[in-house]
């Protein structure tokens, strides 16, 4: 080909125009790809980041956010002087004592039960497995309410029973020990689940090797088994420590009567003082978040410094340990825990709900005719206040769970199935509520929806939005676990046969994730039904939930109504838990 011809053909393509079009095309494609993650980031920022930032801003200003004054007025560091006050120092000390004590107790109970069920030949292991989970069906504040009635030093049913048999009143739940006890027994299931999983998946080769070289059973446990379970043990310890540090309802019910403040109850008291000391409460809230972040960072550093790999590519059958005569004491221990965490509290609530009179001088009168009646249950199910609260709880729970599941699915899909810009940031924001105590989120959500130009404050919509925000981490984590089990090739195959991306998601991914999405919905529904701390800052007379009604009745001394509603409430939660378990079993099949 002649040189003139080549130059002529080349000249048909204007080079400068081609070079300018390339960056423009790439820029427009990037903008188009960034639209979805940018929209999700903006939505999550409003739901999660803005409330947290408002708490930070409030801690640095002289006034709390309000309409017309979005960021308070006047910067100051004086609010942080509250952290050094005697009240805050005492609340911090109480929080640490209660948190450490309750987490150690929860670890002991849950860990011992987990080891017994997973690795020993103790009789009734299936029963003990259920024992480890049953306390999760009772919200911790319902358990605290029952133990407050049971362990009152003056008129508690336990002390009345002791007097009936000629013994002095020995039970007093209104102290630091009582608070540790109640929190410990109701957070033990978290330790049980984490540690049971570790023991069940543990490769027995190392244990058998130690036994072959002459190590006895207890030395194998001390030198091999327990060290290999360190991540689960330490993880459950830190988890329960964080949960007990941020727990408000139990600390308020038990500690309030004993005038014992923890950091969450101290924040609540600052917010409800007259005049309100919201800025100081925000400063204390920042200190609580910082404490939790430090604890989490220490746990991660300890775990990352060691290797705990024990599961390889071959099948695993954990080595069962013959306990001999120790089997019976461990079975008795499990039964005693079951009685303390479930039987006694439920029996106490039932007795209080059935008695015609709220006063009891001796338990022997319970067997007299006409003493017991079901009137409190009839009153509970026919009361306009309870009916309204139940309706509110159902509406808020269902809508929040549905919206939370859909949002979690979209965020999890973008984070795990695409290479869109900003997908990592989506995951970080979604998991942020795990590091923020519920009382801090409640505080931030209150200020957020007071100042945003969206008229939902004072309606059920603000409750729904608050629950979606507070439970985003649980929803995201649940959906992500399900979405990672679905092979991406199935969706890609549908697209190769002419389906759009959305069509492939709706026709392939969503149907295959039906059980996982349903389980997520039921999980969020149960969490919404159990939640008390977040709505405590947002409710009005017309938007009270069942949890608020129970708490208010107890605070006002209306024990019979509180007990009756609590029992009906626990029944609903049990049904939800059984439905969730049924879908989980279907998923395993």
XYZ file of C-alpha atoms in Angstrom:
589
model
C 0.000 0.000 0.000
C 1.344 3.401 -0.924
C 2.282 5.858 1.761
C -0.178 8.428 0.397
C -3.029 5.950 0.737
C -2.151 5.171 4.359
C -1.951 8.844 5.235
C -5.280 9.481 3.526
C -7.004 6.686 5.477
C -5.443 7.806 8.713
C -6.541 11.304 8.035
C -10.174 10.208 8.025
C -9.969 9.880 11.849
C -9.362 13.202 13.578
C -6.874 12.341 16.346
C -7.494 15.312 18.649
C -11.223 14.632 18.821
C -10.620 10.966 19.664
C -8.240 11.771 22.527
C -10.692 14.254 24.078
C -13.614 11.824 23.909
C -11.886 9.079 25.938
C -11.654 10.881 29.311
C -15.110 12.340 28.861
C -16.513 8.862 28.265
C -14.668 7.402 31.232
C -15.795 10.242 33.490
C -19.444 9.827 32.513
C -19.264 6.069 33.050
C -17.743 6.573 36.516
C -20.472 9.052 37.441
C -23.143 6.650 36.220
C -21.617 3.759 38.184
C -21.329 5.899 41.318
C -24.992 6.941 41.398
C -26.323 3.911 43.280
C -23.589 3.711 45.961
C -23.680 7.497 46.358
C -27.429 7.402 46.950
C -27.054 4.554 49.458
C -24.215 6.341 51.249
C -26.346 9.486 51.493
C -29.272 7.487 52.880
C -27.120 5.664 55.439
C -25.460 8.938 56.366
C -28.844 10.438 57.265
C -29.913 7.314 59.139
C -26.691 6.562 61.016
C -23.894 9.098 60.588
C -25.882 12.306 61.174
C -27.288 11.146 64.568
C -23.799 10.221 65.741
C -22.340 13.528 64.509
C -25.087 15.473 66.270
C -24.130 13.830 69.557
C -20.517 14.865 68.920
C -21.555 18.417 67.977
C -23.823 18.675 71.029
C -20.935 17.750 73.276
C -19.040 20.763 71.907
C -21.793 23.388 72.039
C -23.756 25.250 74.689
C -27.205 24.243 73.413
C -28.640 21.040 71.955
C -29.771 20.968 68.310
C -33.305 22.133 67.683
C -35.344 23.573 64.789
C -33.851 26.905 63.764
C -30.614 26.133 65.563
C -29.297 23.037 63.847
C -25.816 22.891 65.346
C -26.412 24.393 68.756
C -24.831 27.735 69.594
C -21.382 28.572 70.808
C -18.465 26.156 70.869
C -17.218 25.057 74.276
C -15.263 22.299 75.936
C -16.906 22.836 79.301
C -19.337 19.963 78.719
C -16.444 17.534 78.988
C -15.787 18.787 82.499
C -18.829 16.694 83.404
C -16.745 13.602 82.655
C -14.480 14.564 85.556
C -17.347 15.204 87.961
C -17.958 12.942 90.943
C -21.234 11.671 89.471
C -19.662 10.632 86.162
C -16.644 9.062 87.851
C -18.913 7.002 90.087
C -21.110 6.013 87.135
C -18.013 4.990 85.171
C -16.698 2.939 88.089
C -20.094 1.267 88.523
C -20.250 0.543 84.786
C -16.824 -1.089 84.810
C -17.596 -3.155 87.916
C -20.955 -4.263 86.551
C -19.662 -4.818 83.011
C -16.637 -6.865 84.029
C -18.530 -8.822 86.667
C -21.531 -9.569 84.438
C -19.393 -10.514 81.434
C -17.286 -12.895 83.540
C -20.449 -14.465 84.979
C -21.986 -14.733 81.491
C -18.766 -16.266 80.167
C -18.653 -18.810 82.999
C -22.294 -19.853 82.588
C -22.372 -19.806 78.788
C -18.904 -21.305 78.356
C -19.486 -24.150 80.804
C -22.844 -24.974 79.208
C -21.311 -24.802 75.716
C -18.474 -27.157 76.652
C -20.883 -29.516 78.402
C -23.235 -29.714 75.423
C -20.614 -29.812 72.654
C -17.860 -31.989 74.090
C -19.082 -34.177 76.959
C -21.309 -37.186 77.571
C -23.512 -35.414 80.120
C -27.110 -36.715 80.091
C -29.801 -34.482 78.612
C -27.549 -32.578 76.225
C -30.468 -31.569 73.985
C -32.263 -30.133 76.983
C -29.134 -28.264 78.072
C -28.750 -26.850 74.565
C -32.251 -25.369 74.840
C -31.403 -24.140 78.345
C -28.540 -22.151 76.841
C -30.944 -20.397 74.457
C -34.154 -19.992 76.485
C -33.149 -16.716 78.228
C -32.965 -15.056 74.800
C -36.761 -15.377 74.599
C -37.056 -13.033 77.601
C -35.986 -9.430 77.041
C -33.412 -8.591 79.681
C -35.621 -5.830 81.109
C -38.504 -8.304 81.575
C -36.124 -10.578 83.463
C -34.938 -7.601 85.505
C -38.529 -6.660 86.265
C -39.246 -10.202 87.499
C -36.121 -10.320 89.644
C -36.910 -6.867 91.054
C -40.230 -8.282 92.272
C -38.607 -11.515 93.412
C -35.547 -10.051 95.144
C -36.942 -6.913 96.771
C -35.325 -6.870 100.242
C -38.564 -5.817 101.941
C -41.453 -7.440 100.059
C -39.828 -9.682 97.457
C -41.490 -13.046 96.869
C -38.207 -14.849 97.549
C -37.859 -13.249 100.978
C -41.545 -13.847 101.763
C -41.001 -17.518 100.941
C -37.939 -17.632 103.205
C -39.932 -16.101 106.060
C -42.656 -18.707 105.543
C -40.151 -21.455 106.342
C -38.630 -19.589 109.291
C -35.543 -18.129 107.605
C -34.498 -14.460 107.546
C -34.778 -12.347 104.399
C -31.511 -13.072 102.584
C -32.194 -11.928 99.012
C -31.492 -8.343 97.958
C -31.288 -7.689 94.236
C -30.999 -3.901 94.620
C -27.205 -3.587 94.666
C -24.197 -4.003 92.376
C -24.173 -7.750 92.977
C -27.814 -8.032 91.977
C -27.216 -5.984 88.830
C -24.250 -8.195 87.897
C -26.321 -11.322 88.531
C -29.282 -10.265 86.366
C -27.134 -9.033 83.474
C -24.906 -12.111 83.683
C -27.700 -14.678 83.430
C -29.454 -12.884 80.571
C -26.330 -12.302 78.478
C -24.945 -15.820 79.024
C -26.675 -17.102 75.824
C -24.358 -14.914 73.715
C -21.327 -16.636 75.220
C -23.045 -19.999 74.871
C -23.677 -19.596 71.146
C -20.194 -18.328 70.278
C -18.281 -20.852 72.365
C -20.529 -23.799 71.446
C -19.763 -23.151 67.778
C -16.002 -23.094 68.488
C -16.065 -26.359 70.440
C -18.240 -28.045 67.817
C -15.874 -27.144 64.944
C -12.637 -27.934 66.784
C -10.336 -30.446 65.088
C -9.646 -33.292 67.559
C -6.188 -34.163 66.131
C -4.272 -31.890 68.495
C -6.175 -33.169 71.530
C -5.610 -36.784 70.515
C -1.923 -36.095 69.930
C -1.589 -34.639 73.424
C -3.417 -37.636 74.903
C -1.129 -40.069 73.046
C 1.889 -38.338 74.560
C 0.585 -38.941 78.069
C -1.468 -35.851 78.902
C -4.486 -36.460 81.088
C -7.988 -35.172 80.344
C -7.739 -32.004 82.411
C -4.241 -31.211 81.125
C -5.464 -31.592 77.527
C -8.317 -29.202 78.317
C -5.970 -26.690 79.918
C -3.135 -26.890 77.407
C -4.937 -27.589 74.114
C -8.732 -27.269 74.103
C -9.177 -23.969 75.940
C -6.262 -22.199 74.177
C -7.682 -23.204 70.789
C -11.050 -21.764 71.799
C -9.452 -18.453 72.822
C -10.931 -16.388 69.944
C -14.472 -17.492 70.803
C -13.891 -17.100 74.542
C -12.315 -13.679 74.213
C -14.844 -12.632 71.577
C -17.797 -13.610 73.773
C -16.194 -11.890 76.762
C -15.760 -8.628 74.846
C -19.239 -8.888 73.295
C -20.954 -9.356 76.655
C -18.758 -6.662 78.208
C -19.857 -4.172 75.537
C -23.506 -5.211 75.790
C -23.567 -4.923 79.579
C -21.714 -1.600 79.552
C -24.310 -0.084 77.216
C -27.373 -1.741 78.776
C -29.846 0.817 80.043
C -33.130 -0.947 80.986
C -31.691 -3.466 83.474
C -29.450 -0.830 85.034
C -32.441 1.489 85.401
C -34.799 -1.130 86.846
C -32.328 -2.657 89.310
C -29.920 0.218 89.864
C -32.555 2.944 89.955
C -34.128 1.646 93.159
C -30.682 1.301 94.726
C -29.553 4.760 93.509
C -26.753 3.131 91.517
C -25.914 4.952 88.305
C -24.102 3.440 85.351
C -23.058 5.562 82.385
C -26.267 4.863 80.372
C -28.570 5.649 83.314
C -26.480 8.720 84.134
C -26.888 9.975 80.540
C -30.629 9.356 80.789
C -30.795 11.243 84.071
C -28.912 14.205 82.594
C -31.344 14.301 79.659
C -34.380 14.188 81.957
C -33.157 16.644 84.566
C -34.843 20.025 84.880
C -33.535 21.931 83.050
C -32.263 19.307 80.646
C -28.479 18.890 80.541
C -28.386 17.393 77.061
C -24.977 18.803 76.108
C -23.374 17.294 79.188
C -25.200 14.034 78.462
C -23.721 14.098 74.951
C -20.213 14.521 76.386
C -20.706 11.528 78.683
C -22.094 9.595 75.695
C -18.882 10.314 73.759
C -16.902 8.925 76.690
C -19.044 5.760 76.657
C -18.459 5.271 72.909
C -14.716 5.828 73.385
C -14.630 3.217 76.157
C -16.362 0.652 73.943
C -14.043 1.387 70.993
C -10.978 0.926 73.199
C -12.249 -2.428 74.472
C -12.993 -3.613 70.919
C -9.544 -2.484 69.690
C -7.788 -4.394 72.490
C -9.706 -7.548 71.604
C -8.767 -7.275 67.925
C -5.115 -6.725 68.758
C -4.988 -9.807 70.984
C -6.718 -11.990 68.381
C -4.639 -10.772 65.432
C -1.350 -11.502 67.218
C -1.910 -15.276 67.278
C -2.922 -18.075 64.921
C -5.875 -20.219 65.998
C -6.514 -22.226 62.808
C -7.787 -25.724 63.639
C -10.207 -26.535 60.800
C -8.678 -28.059 57.682
C -10.117 -29.647 54.559
C -11.087 -32.989 56.086
C -14.177 -33.930 58.044
C -14.360 -33.053 61.726
C -15.841 -35.033 64.576
C -15.059 -33.432 67.938
C -13.637 -35.716 70.601
C -16.218 -36.496 73.296
C -14.970 -36.415 76.869
C -16.202 -38.907 79.439
C -16.890 -36.918 82.595
C -17.625 -39.885 84.810
C -19.140 -38.812 88.123
C -18.932 -35.119 87.112
C -21.811 -35.554 84.674
C -24.498 -35.155 87.335
C -23.151 -31.902 88.884
C -22.973 -30.337 85.406
C -26.546 -31.412 84.680
C -27.636 -29.911 88.010
C -25.770 -26.703 87.119
C -27.691 -26.457 83.829
C -31.025 -27.037 85.577
C -30.189 -24.436 88.244
C -29.417 -21.878 85.534
C -32.680 -22.712 83.767
C -34.593 -22.146 87.008
C -32.831 -18.835 87.738
C -33.108 -17.422 84.212
C -36.545 -18.664 83.157
C -38.619 -20.653 85.668
C -38.423 -18.317 88.679
C -38.893 -15.061 86.707
C -41.834 -16.398 84.692
C -43.420 -17.940 87.800
C -42.997 -14.637 89.642
C -44.655 -12.667 86.841
C -47.465 -15.223 86.670
C -48.116 -15.045 90.433
C -48.144 -11.239 90.433
C -50.404 -11.123 87.372
C -52.879 -13.659 88.802
C -53.162 -12.244 92.343
C -56.182 -10.078 93.019
C -54.193 -7.971 95.469
C -50.725 -6.588 94.692
C -49.686 -7.162 98.313
C -48.463 -10.509 99.651
C -47.650 -11.293 103.275
C -47.248 -15.050 102.889
C -47.079 -17.411 99.928
C -49.467 -19.830 101.627
C -52.363 -17.528 100.740
C -51.819 -18.343 97.068
C -53.588 -21.664 97.636
C -56.661 -20.099 99.223
C -59.821 -19.844 97.093
C -60.508 -16.514 95.440
C -56.937 -15.229 95.786
C -55.973 -15.814 92.163
C -57.789 -14.384 89.180
C -57.200 -13.821 85.481
C -58.620 -10.306 85.588
C -55.266 -8.645 84.960
C -54.879 -10.571 81.693
C -58.411 -9.612 80.643
C -57.677 -6.003 81.536
C -54.404 -6.137 79.624
C -55.905 -7.458 76.389
C -58.903 -5.103 76.568
C -57.129 -1.942 77.728
C -57.174 0.778 75.037
C -53.635 1.753 76.035
C -52.324 -1.798 75.658
C -54.255 -2.390 72.423
C -52.881 0.850 70.978
C -49.340 -0.023 72.106
C -49.634 -3.543 70.693
C -50.884 -2.143 67.402
C -48.022 0.370 67.335
C -45.477 -2.351 68.119
C -46.818 -4.569 65.355
C -46.875 -1.788 62.752
C -43.447 -0.457 63.687
C -41.927 -3.937 63.950
C -43.256 -5.236 60.622
C -42.549 -2.082 58.593
C -39.100 -1.548 60.156
C -38.179 -5.199 59.600
C -39.375 -5.101 55.987
C -37.639 -1.804 55.212
C -34.507 -2.920 57.053
C -34.364 -6.209 55.155
C -34.758 -4.498 51.768
C -32.141 -1.842 52.585
C -29.752 -4.445 53.983
C -30.152 -6.563 50.832
C -29.421 -3.647 48.494
C -26.401 -2.528 50.521
C -25.079 -6.083 50.914
C -25.510 -6.749 47.185
C -23.599 -3.613 46.200
C -20.872 -4.353 48.764
C -20.419 -8.048 47.973
C -21.454 -8.497 44.331
C -20.250 -5.365 42.537
C -17.064 -3.381 42.029
C -18.881 -0.052 42.200
C -16.995 2.834 43.819
C -17.765 3.378 47.491
C -18.865 -0.200 48.250
C -16.383 -0.546 51.146
C -17.650 2.667 52.711
C -21.176 1.248 52.600
C -20.080 -1.715 54.703
C -18.294 0.470 57.251
C -21.296 2.754 57.716
C -23.686 -0.220 57.951
C -21.646 -1.783 60.756
C -21.195 1.505 62.635
C -24.230 1.027 64.965
C -22.448 -1.951 66.552
C -19.899 0.447 68.041
C -22.511 2.943 69.256
C -24.585 2.164 72.382
C -28.341 2.212 71.925
C -28.741 5.109 74.333
C -26.318 7.203 72.245
C -28.156 6.291 69.037
C -31.459 7.176 70.683
C -30.084 10.547 71.744
C -28.740 11.295 68.266
C -31.911 10.139 66.520
C -33.994 12.402 68.765
C -32.025 15.476 67.719
C -31.804 14.391 64.069
C -35.526 14.130 63.514
C -36.252 17.240 65.542
C -34.183 19.411 63.206
C -34.555 17.754 59.807
C -37.310 19.326 57.673
C -39.213 16.056 57.508
C -42.393 16.096 59.644
C -42.172 12.595 61.120
C -41.243 13.364 64.730
C -44.104 12.386 67.022
C -45.364 9.769 64.556
C -44.739 6.057 64.163
C -42.554 6.830 61.154
C -39.791 8.180 63.376
C -39.851 4.890 65.329
C -39.596 2.929 62.079
C -36.690 5.030 60.820
C -34.950 4.765 64.195
C -35.246 0.960 64.270
C -33.954 0.641 60.703
C -30.930 2.756 61.671
C -30.224 1.051 65.000
C -30.531 -2.480 63.537
C -28.769 -1.896 60.230
C -25.667 -3.785 61.350
C -27.597 -6.945 62.266
C -29.578 -6.812 59.035
C -26.495 -6.239 56.881
C -24.531 -9.004 58.543
C -27.410 -11.487 58.223
C -28.065 -10.728 54.533
C -24.349 -10.701 53.678
C -23.969 -14.197 55.119
C -26.779 -15.419 52.864
C -25.718 -13.586 49.712
C -22.175 -14.957 49.894
C -23.587 -18.494 49.758
C -25.160 -17.881 46.341
C -22.839 -18.528 43.380
C -22.547 -15.421 41.239
C -22.364 -17.595 38.092
C -26.113 -18.285 38.329
C -26.929 -14.610 38.029
C -24.325 -14.097 35.280
C -25.823 -17.007 33.333
C -29.246 -15.356 33.409
C -27.715 -12.141 32.053
C -25.952 -14.025 29.270
C -29.368 -15.350 28.211
C -30.785 -11.852 27.826
C -31.897 -10.902 31.318
C -31.062 -7.509 32.778
C -29.099 -7.185 36.021
C -32.246 -6.365 37.986
C -34.102 -9.201 36.272
C -31.339 -11.638 37.226
C -31.476 -10.447 40.839
C -35.265 -10.775 41.055
C -35.487 -14.098 39.190
C -32.363 -15.851 40.518
C -30.746 -14.284 43.583
C -33.820 -13.264 45.583
C -35.658 -16.621 45.193
C -32.509 -18.511 46.191
C -32.148 -16.232 49.226
C -35.788 -16.600 50.243
C -35.019 -18.378 53.508
C -32.129 -16.067 54.369
C -34.168 -12.944 53.685
C -37.123 -14.312 55.643
C -34.845 -15.133 58.572
C -33.413 -11.606 58.432
C -36.915 -10.149 58.425
C -37.910 -12.238 61.463
C -34.670 -11.349 63.257
C -35.249 -7.616 62.722
C -38.893 -8.024 63.726
C -37.871 -9.681 66.993
C -35.235 -7.025 67.681
C -37.802 -4.296 67.039
C -40.275 -5.930 69.402
C -37.609 -6.225 72.144
C -36.109 -2.739 71.813
C -36.692 -0.287 74.634
C -33.780 2.155 74.827
C -34.039 3.781 71.379
C -37.821 4.419 71.434
C -37.560 5.716 74.994
C -36.258 9.010 73.556
C -38.763 9.176 70.696
C -42.173 8.076 71.952
C -45.178 10.275 72.589
C -48.535 9.479 74.187
C -49.865 8.257 70.837
C -46.762 6.306 69.788
C -46.028 4.188 72.845
C -44.889 0.630 72.196
C -45.460 -2.435 74.377
C -41.929 -2.227 75.741
C -42.573 1.380 76.791
C -45.886 0.450 78.463
C -44.216 -2.348 80.457
C -41.399 -0.034 81.547
C -43.774 2.824 82.464
C -46.076 0.542 84.468
C -43.165 -0.801 86.475
C -41.701 2.681 87.065
C -45.131 3.841 88.290
C -45.616 0.811 90.574
C -48.409 -0.813 88.527
C -46.901 -4.267 88.926
C -49.888 -6.459 88.050
C -50.451 -4.829 84.667
C -46.714 -4.819 83.978
C -46.432 -8.535 84.823
C -49.459 -9.539 82.723
C -48.305 -7.571 79.676
C -44.776 -8.934 80.087
C -46.004 -12.542 79.981
C -48.084 -11.925 76.858
C -45.110 -10.090 75.382
C -42.777 -13.040 76.060
C -45.292 -15.391 74.434
C -45.235 -13.315 71.240
C -41.421 -13.273 71.246
C -41.332 -17.049 71.771
C -43.611 -17.558 68.766
C -41.373 -15.315 66.664
C -38.295 -17.238 67.818
C -39.894 -20.583 66.926
C -40.870 -19.287 63.495
C -37.301 -18.047 62.976
C -35.911 -21.411 64.037
C -38.274 -23.198 61.651
C -36.997 -21.158 58.711
C -33.447 -21.777 59.875
C -34.110 -25.527 59.893
C -35.619 -25.275 56.414
C -32.484 -23.504 55.262
C -30.297 -26.356 56.539
C -32.331 -28.854 54.536
